[in-house]
Amino acid sequence: MQFMLLFSRQGKLRLQKWYVPLSDKEKKKITRELVQTVLARKPKMCSFLEWRDLKIVYKRYASLYFCCAIEDQDNELITLEIIHRYVELLDKYFGSVCELDIIFNFEKAYFILDEFLLGGEAQETSKKNVLKAIEQADLLQEVRHNYFL
Amino acid sequence: MPAPIRLRELIRTIRTARTQAEEREMIQKESAAIRSSFREEDNTYRCRNVAKLLYMHMLGYPAHFGQLECLKLIASQKFTDKRIGYLGAMLLLDERQDVHLLMTNCIKNDLNHSTQYVQGLALCTLGCMGSSEMCRDLAGEVEKLLKTSNSYLRKKAALCAVHVIRKVPELMEMFLPATKNLLSEKNHGVLHTSVVLLTEMCERSPDMLSHFRKLVPQLVRILKNLIMSGYSPEHDVSGISDPFLQVRILRLLRILGKGDDDSSEAMNDILAQVATNTETSKNVGNAILYETVLTIMDIKSESGLRVLAINILGRFLLNNDKNIRYVALTSLLKTVQTDHNAVQRHRSTIVDCLKDLDVSIKRRAMELSFALVNGNNIRGMMKELLYFLDSCDPEFKADCASGIFLAAEKYAPSKRWHIDTIMRVLTTAGSYVRDDCVPNLIQLITNSVEMHAYTVQRLYKALLDDISQQPFVQVSSWCIGEYGDLLVSGQCEEEDPIQVTEDEVLDVLEGLLASNLSSPVTRGYALTAVMKLSTRLSSVNRIKKVVSIYGSSIDVELQQRAVEYNALFKKYDHMRCALLERMPIMEKAAANGPTETVQTNGEAEPAGLEPKHPPTIIQPANQANDLLDLLGGNDVVPVISTAPAMKPASAGGELLDLLGGLSLSAPTPAPPIPMSQPPFLLDGLSSQPLFNDIATGIPPMTAYNKNGLKIDFTFERSNTNPNIAIITIHAANSTEAEMTNFVFQAAVPKTFQLQLLSPSSSIIPALNQGPVTQVIKVLNPQKQQLRMRIKLTYNHKGSPVQDLAEVNNFPPQSWQ
C-alpha cells in the first residue's frame, strides 16, 4: 500500500497515512485530486478505480470514506478486507465508532492503524492481538499524561 | 503562564468556527501560543502542544516549526511523549529534510529499549519512513530483532526489513540467515510478515528466488492447514481462516512457481483444493479465489487447472457484485492471449458488460471484446461494438474507433461489410478517430477497387449531412477527389446510384474549403481533391478558378498548393493527367502495418487486376524523379497531387516512398516489378539522357503497332554505366484523329530496374506528324534477356483506348 486517506463526505481529511516519501506539497495535491475524484463517484460504481498509475480502493462507512492506493500486483479484494478489518478494530476500541470519535481522538486512530499495518502491509492478522497490544500500550501512558493530552 | 489549552478543547473550539476566516484566526492564535510555549522549552506540555499541532496540520495549516519538538519528544523517557513524538515524526518529517537524521540515534536506542512497546514504536517509524541513510545505520538492529523469540517484535522487524530492502537493496543479503526458520513459527502475525519478507526478497533477486524454492512444500503445508483446520475464532473471517495469510502465501507461491516445473507441480493439488473448496458467498472468499486464479495462470499449471481458473473468472463475471466483475475482467484481459479459447466461452457475458454503468468495467469489457474478436464472431461482435461506440463516453471513442478499424481490417468477411463498417465509425465518431487512422483508411479504400463507386457515393451522402468531423471529412474529400468521376457517372452497383452533377460535387468541396469548421489539413485535402477532379470531370474552368483563388490564401500550405496547381495548369499541362492519374493500389509496408497479410477479404481479386499493377506503380514514381531532375529543383516544382494528401503521419512516409519522393526506400510491392532506385541511377546521369553514338550499333525495333499507333524503340548505352540501356520510344499516330492524354507505361521483370522519364507530350498528332518521344532507362545488372510489358492509354476520337502488350523482340545487343 502506498497511502491511506480517510475523509468525510465534505472532503475534510480525517486521517492520512503515507508509506511513500513525498513532499508536503505533493501530498496536498494528491489528496485534493483524489478526494475530488472519489467524491464524484456515484454510489452504484465499483470500489476500484485507476488513478495515475495506481489502483485506488475505497469504501464508504457511514460518513467516512476509507481510501487506499495500492500497487499493481496487490489484490484489490483483500484490500477491501484490510479496510474492513481496520474499521472493525476502530469499532471495537471506541465502541460503535462514528466519525466524531475519529475527529476527537485522531491520535488513537493512528496508534491503532500502526499496530495493524506497518510499511503498508498487515503486521497482525488477529483482531484480538491488535487490540491487546493497544490496550497494553495505553496502560503504559503515564496516568498524569492522560489528563494532559 | 496558564496551561496551554487541551487537545480536545482545541478541536471542539475550532469546530465551532462558522467560516474559513474564523477558523484561520483561531488556528493562528493557537499556533502563536504553541510557538511561544516551544520557545520556553516547556517539557510538561510539549506533548500536548505537538498533538494540537498535528491536528492543525491535518486541517492543512503549517506545522513545520514543530519538527524539532517531535525529536525532543522522541528522546524523552515518557511513553506518552514518545508515542506522540514518533507520530509527529511520521507526519511532519520526511527524508527530504536533514532534520530527520537526528532521529537515528533515538531510534537506535529505542530499538534496544526494555519495553517492547517502545521498541515497537521505533520499528514502526523506521519501517514507515526510514530514509536510506537511516536504514543503512540501523539495519543491523533490525536484523537482530528479526531473530528474537518475541513474536510481537519479530513480526514488526520482518516488515521493517522489507522497508530496508526497498530502500537499500544491497542490504538484502544481510537478512538471509534470519529467514531460516521464519516459516516454522506458529504465530500468524510472524508468518504473515515473513511471507511478505520472502516475497520481497524473491521479487528482487533471482538468486534468492532459486534459494527459496525449497520452501514450496512448507508453504503448501501451511496453506493446507489453514484450509483444513476447523474454526479458529482468532483468525476467522466469515468462516475462512486467516484470509490475509492465505492470499499472501498464494502470491508467494505464484512467484516461486513461475517458470519452474517442479514447484508448479508441487502446488497443483493445493491450488485445485483452494479453488474448489473456498466459499464464494462473501468478498473474502472471492479475494482468495482471485489470488488463486492469478497464481494458476502464472505458473506452469496443467490445463485442467487452467480451465478451472477461467471458469472461476467466468462465474465472477456473473456475480452481482461489481467489484468481482471488475476483477474478473482485469484477469481475463491478462489471460486472453494464452487461453484464448477458454475465454471465448464467456464472450457473451463480457459483451454484456459493455452496457455496465461503471466506467472502469466498460473500459475493461471493451479491451477484452477486442481481444476476443475473430473471424467467426466478427459480425456479431462488431454490431455490439458499434452500438457501444454510439453510446459510450467521449473518453472511449478514440480507442474504440481504432480498435474497430483494426478488427475490421483483420477479419472483415467482405469488402462491402468492411467499407460499411468504416463508414459507420466515421459518421458516428468521426471526430474522435485518430489522425493516423486517416491514411490507413484511405489505403483500405483504394484496395477495395470494386467498391470505389459505392464508397464514394456513401461518403458523399454522409458529407452532405455533416462536415464537422475532421478525419471523416478528410477521408471523404480524398475519395471524392479520387473517384469523383464514378460519383458523377452514377455507376454504383451495390446500391441505387444517386444523381450528382459535377457542379454539386465541386460545391461540396468548395464548401469545405470555405467552411470555418474545416481544419487547415482538411482544407489541404479538399484543394487537392478539387485539383484531381480536373482530369476526371469536365468543369476544368471552374476548377481553375477555385485553384487560382487560393493562390492568395493566408494559409501558407494552401497557398503553396494552389500556386503549384496553377503552374500545373499553365506551364505543365501536358503532365497534368499523368500526375493526377488514379492512385495505384497501395501496399502496406511491412514496417507500418500488421505483419500478417490482410486476409479474408472474402471476394477474390478479379484476375484482370493483376497485370495492371506493374505499370501503374512505376509511372508516377518515375515522373516525380524526372521532374525533379529536369527542372533542377528550382522554379515551381509541380508537386505530385497525392503526396500532400498523405501528409498526416506514418503511412504518409510509405506512400511517398511509392510515389518516389525524394528518398526512395522502396518497399517492394507484391507485383514483381521493383521500384527504380533513383539515387543509384541518378548518380550516373545528368539531367539529360546521355546519347551515345548510334554507331554503337544496337538496332532499333518496333515494339508495338496496332490501331494506327506505332511505337518504335531506339537504343543507346549509358556512358557512365554499361549496365544501363537507354531506350527512346517514338510513338507515331497514323490515323486522322489525334490521340490525346497519351500515357505510356512499362514494366520489366524483377531482375531489372526501370526508370521512365517524362514524355515530350501527351498528344500524338494525327497523320504521323511529329512523334511523341519518351526515354526509358533500363538497368540490367544480371545481363538477363530483356522483356517488357507495356500499357498504353489514350483518347482517340472521343473514346478512351487502353491496350497491353508484351515486347519480347529486343535485340540481344540491348541487354548483353
PDB file of N, CA and C in Angstrom, chain B residues 288-315:
ATOM      1  N   ILE B 288      -9.686 -14.655  -2.056  1.00  0.00           N
ATOM      2  CA  ILE B 288      -8.774 -15.797  -2.107  1.00  0.00           C
ATOM      3  C   ILE B 288      -8.831 -16.469  -3.476  1.00  0.00           C
ATOM      4  N   LEU B 289     -10.047 -16.631  -4.000  1.00  0.00           N
ATOM      5  CA  LEU B 289     -10.179 -17.247  -5.320  1.00  0.00           C
ATOM      6  C   LEU B 289      -9.466 -16.421  -6.376  1.00  0.00           C
ATOM      7  N   TYR B 290      -9.594 -15.130  -6.275  1.00  0.00           N
ATOM      8  CA  TYR B 290      -8.944 -14.219  -7.213  1.00  0.00           C
ATOM      9  C   TYR B 290      -7.440 -14.448  -7.211  1.00  0.00           C
ATOM     10  N   GLU B 291      -6.871 -14.472  -6.019  1.00  0.00           N
ATOM     11  CA  GLU B 291      -5.429 -14.679  -5.912  1.00  0.00           C
ATOM     12  C   GLU B 291      -5.048 -16.049  -6.454  1.00  0.00           C
ATOM     13  N   THR B 292      -5.898 -17.038  -6.189  1.00  0.00           N
ATOM     14  CA  THR B 292      -5.634 -18.393  -6.682  1.00  0.00           C
ATOM     15  C   THR B 292      -5.609 -18.407  -8.203  1.00  0.00           C
ATOM     16  N   VAL B 293      -6.593 -17.757  -8.801  1.00  0.00           N
ATOM     17  CA  VAL B 293      -6.651 -17.705 -10.264  1.00  0.00           C
ATOM     18  C   VAL B 293      -5.389 -17.067 -10.820  1.00  0.00           C
ATOM     19  N   LEU B 294      -4.988 -15.949 -10.220  1.00  0.00           N
ATOM     20  CA  LEU B 294      -3.779 -15.279 -10.700  1.00  0.00           C
ATOM     21  C   LEU B 294      -2.578 -16.215 -10.629  1.00  0.00           C
ATOM     22  N   THR B 295      -2.507 -16.980  -9.545  1.00  0.00           N
ATOM     23  CA  THR B 295      -1.390 -17.906  -9.395  1.00  0.00           C
ATOM     24  C   THR B 295      -1.449 -19.010 -10.439  1.00  0.00           C
ATOM     25  N   ILE B 296      -2.645 -19.601 -10.593  1.00  0.00           N
ATOM     26  CA  ILE B 296      -2.773 -20.686 -11.563  1.00  0.00           C
ATOM     27  C   ILE B 296      -2.348 -20.221 -12.948  1.00  0.00           C
ATOM     28  N   MET B 297      -2.732 -19.010 -13.319  1.00  0.00           N
ATOM     29  CA  MET B 297      -2.430 -18.544 -14.670  1.00  0.00           C
ATOM     30  C   MET B 297      -0.952 -18.265 -14.852  1.00  0.00           C
ATOM     31  N   ASP B 298      -0.273 -17.945 -13.775  1.00  0.00           N
ATOM     32  CA  ASP B 298       1.119 -17.537 -13.925  1.00  0.00           C
ATOM     33  C   ASP B 298       2.110 -18.676 -13.888  1.00  0.00           C
ATOM     34  N   ILE B 299       1.756 -19.747 -13.173  1.00  0.00           N
ATOM     35  CA  ILE B 299       2.717 -20.859 -13.052  1.00  0.00           C
ATOM     36  C   ILE B 299       2.491 -21.852 -14.177  1.00  0.00           C
ATOM     37  N   LYS B 300       3.284 -22.896 -14.183  1.00  0.00           N
ATOM     38  CA  LYS B 300       3.122 -23.906 -15.234  1.00  0.00           C
ATOM     39  C   LYS B 300       2.110 -24.948 -14.785  1.00  0.00           C
ATOM     40  N   SER B 301       0.874 -24.523 -14.772  1.00  0.00           N
ATOM     41  CA  SER B 301      -0.161 -25.439 -14.281  1.00  0.00           C
ATOM     42  C   SER B 301      -0.676 -26.307 -15.415  1.00  0.00           C
ATOM     43  N   GLU B 302      -1.264 -27.443 -15.055  1.00  0.00           N
ATOM     44  CA  GLU B 302      -1.810 -28.323 -16.088  1.00  0.00           C
ATOM     45  C   GLU B 302      -3.117 -27.734 -16.611  1.00  0.00           C
ATOM     46  N   SER B 303      -3.485 -28.168 -17.808  1.00  0.00           N
ATOM     47  CA  SER B 303      -4.577 -27.494 -18.489  1.00  0.00           C
ATOM     48  C   SER B 303      -5.885 -27.581 -17.726  1.00  0.00           C
ATOM     49  N   GLY B 304      -6.098 -28.700 -17.033  1.00  0.00           N
ATOM     50  CA  GLY B 304      -7.341 -28.832 -16.269  1.00  0.00           C
ATOM     51  C   GLY B 304      -7.476 -27.731 -15.240  1.00  0.00           C
ATOM     52  N   LEU B 305      -6.356 -27.422 -14.623  1.00  0.00           N
ATOM     53  CA  LEU B 305      -6.358 -26.370 -13.603  1.00  0.00           C
ATOM     54  C   LEU B 305      -6.632 -25.014 -14.237  1.00  0.00           C
ATOM     55  N   ARG B 306      -6.052 -24.804 -15.402  1.00  0.00           N
ATOM     56  CA  ARG B 306      -6.256 -23.528 -16.078  1.00  0.00           C
ATOM     57  C   ARG B 306      -7.722 -23.334 -16.445  1.00  0.00           C
ATOM     58  N   VAL B 307      -8.310 -24.396 -16.939  1.00  0.00           N
ATOM     59  CA  VAL B 307      -9.729 -24.305 -17.290  1.00  0.00           C
ATOM     60  C   VAL B 307     -10.548 -23.985 -16.050  1.00  0.00           C
ATOM     61  N   LEU B 308     -10.179 -24.627 -14.955  1.00  0.00           N
ATOM     62  CA  LEU B 308     -10.856 -24.347 -13.685  1.00  0.00           C
ATOM     63  C   LEU B 308     -10.749 -22.863 -13.349  1.00  0.00           C
ATOM     64  N   ALA B 309      -9.566 -22.314 -13.537  1.00  0.00           N
ATOM     65  CA  ALA B 309      -9.354 -20.896 -13.226  1.00  0.00           C
ATOM     66  C   ALA B 309     -10.219 -20.002 -14.096  1.00  0.00           C
ATOM     67  N   ILE B 310     -10.236 -20.286 -15.383  1.00  0.00           N
ATOM     68  CA  ILE B 310     -11.032 -19.449 -16.286  1.00  0.00           C
ATOM     69  C   ILE B 310     -12.508 -19.552 -15.924  1.00  0.00           C
ATOM     70  N   ASN B 311     -12.923 -20.750 -15.541  1.00  0.00           N
ATOM     71  CA  ASN B 311     -14.331 -20.902 -15.173  1.00  0.00           C
ATOM     72  C   ASN B 311     -14.671 -20.104 -13.924  1.00  0.00           C
ATOM     73  N   ILE B 312     -13.722 -20.044 -12.998  1.00  0.00           N
ATOM     74  CA  ILE B 312     -13.949 -19.206 -11.820  1.00  0.00           C
ATOM     75  C   ILE B 312     -14.159 -17.764 -12.255  1.00  0.00           C
ATOM     76  N   LEU B 313     -13.315 -17.323 -13.169  1.00  0.00           N
ATOM     77  CA  LEU B 313     -13.462 -15.953 -13.665  1.00  0.00           C
ATOM     78  C   LEU B 313     -14.800 -15.777 -14.367  1.00  0.00           C
ATOM     79  N   GLY B 314     -15.195 -16.814 -15.090  1.00  0.00           N
ATOM     80  CA  GLY B 314     -16.481 -16.748 -15.762  1.00  0.00           C
ATOM     81  C   GLY B 314     -17.609 -16.589 -14.759  1.00  0.00           C
ATOM     82  N   ARG B 315     -17.507 -17.318 -13.656  1.00  0.00           N
ATOM     83  CA  ARG B 315     -18.520 -17.190 -12.601  1.00  0.00           C
ATOM     84  C   ARG B 315     -18.484 -15.802 -11.980  1.00  0.00           C
TER      85      ARG B 315
END
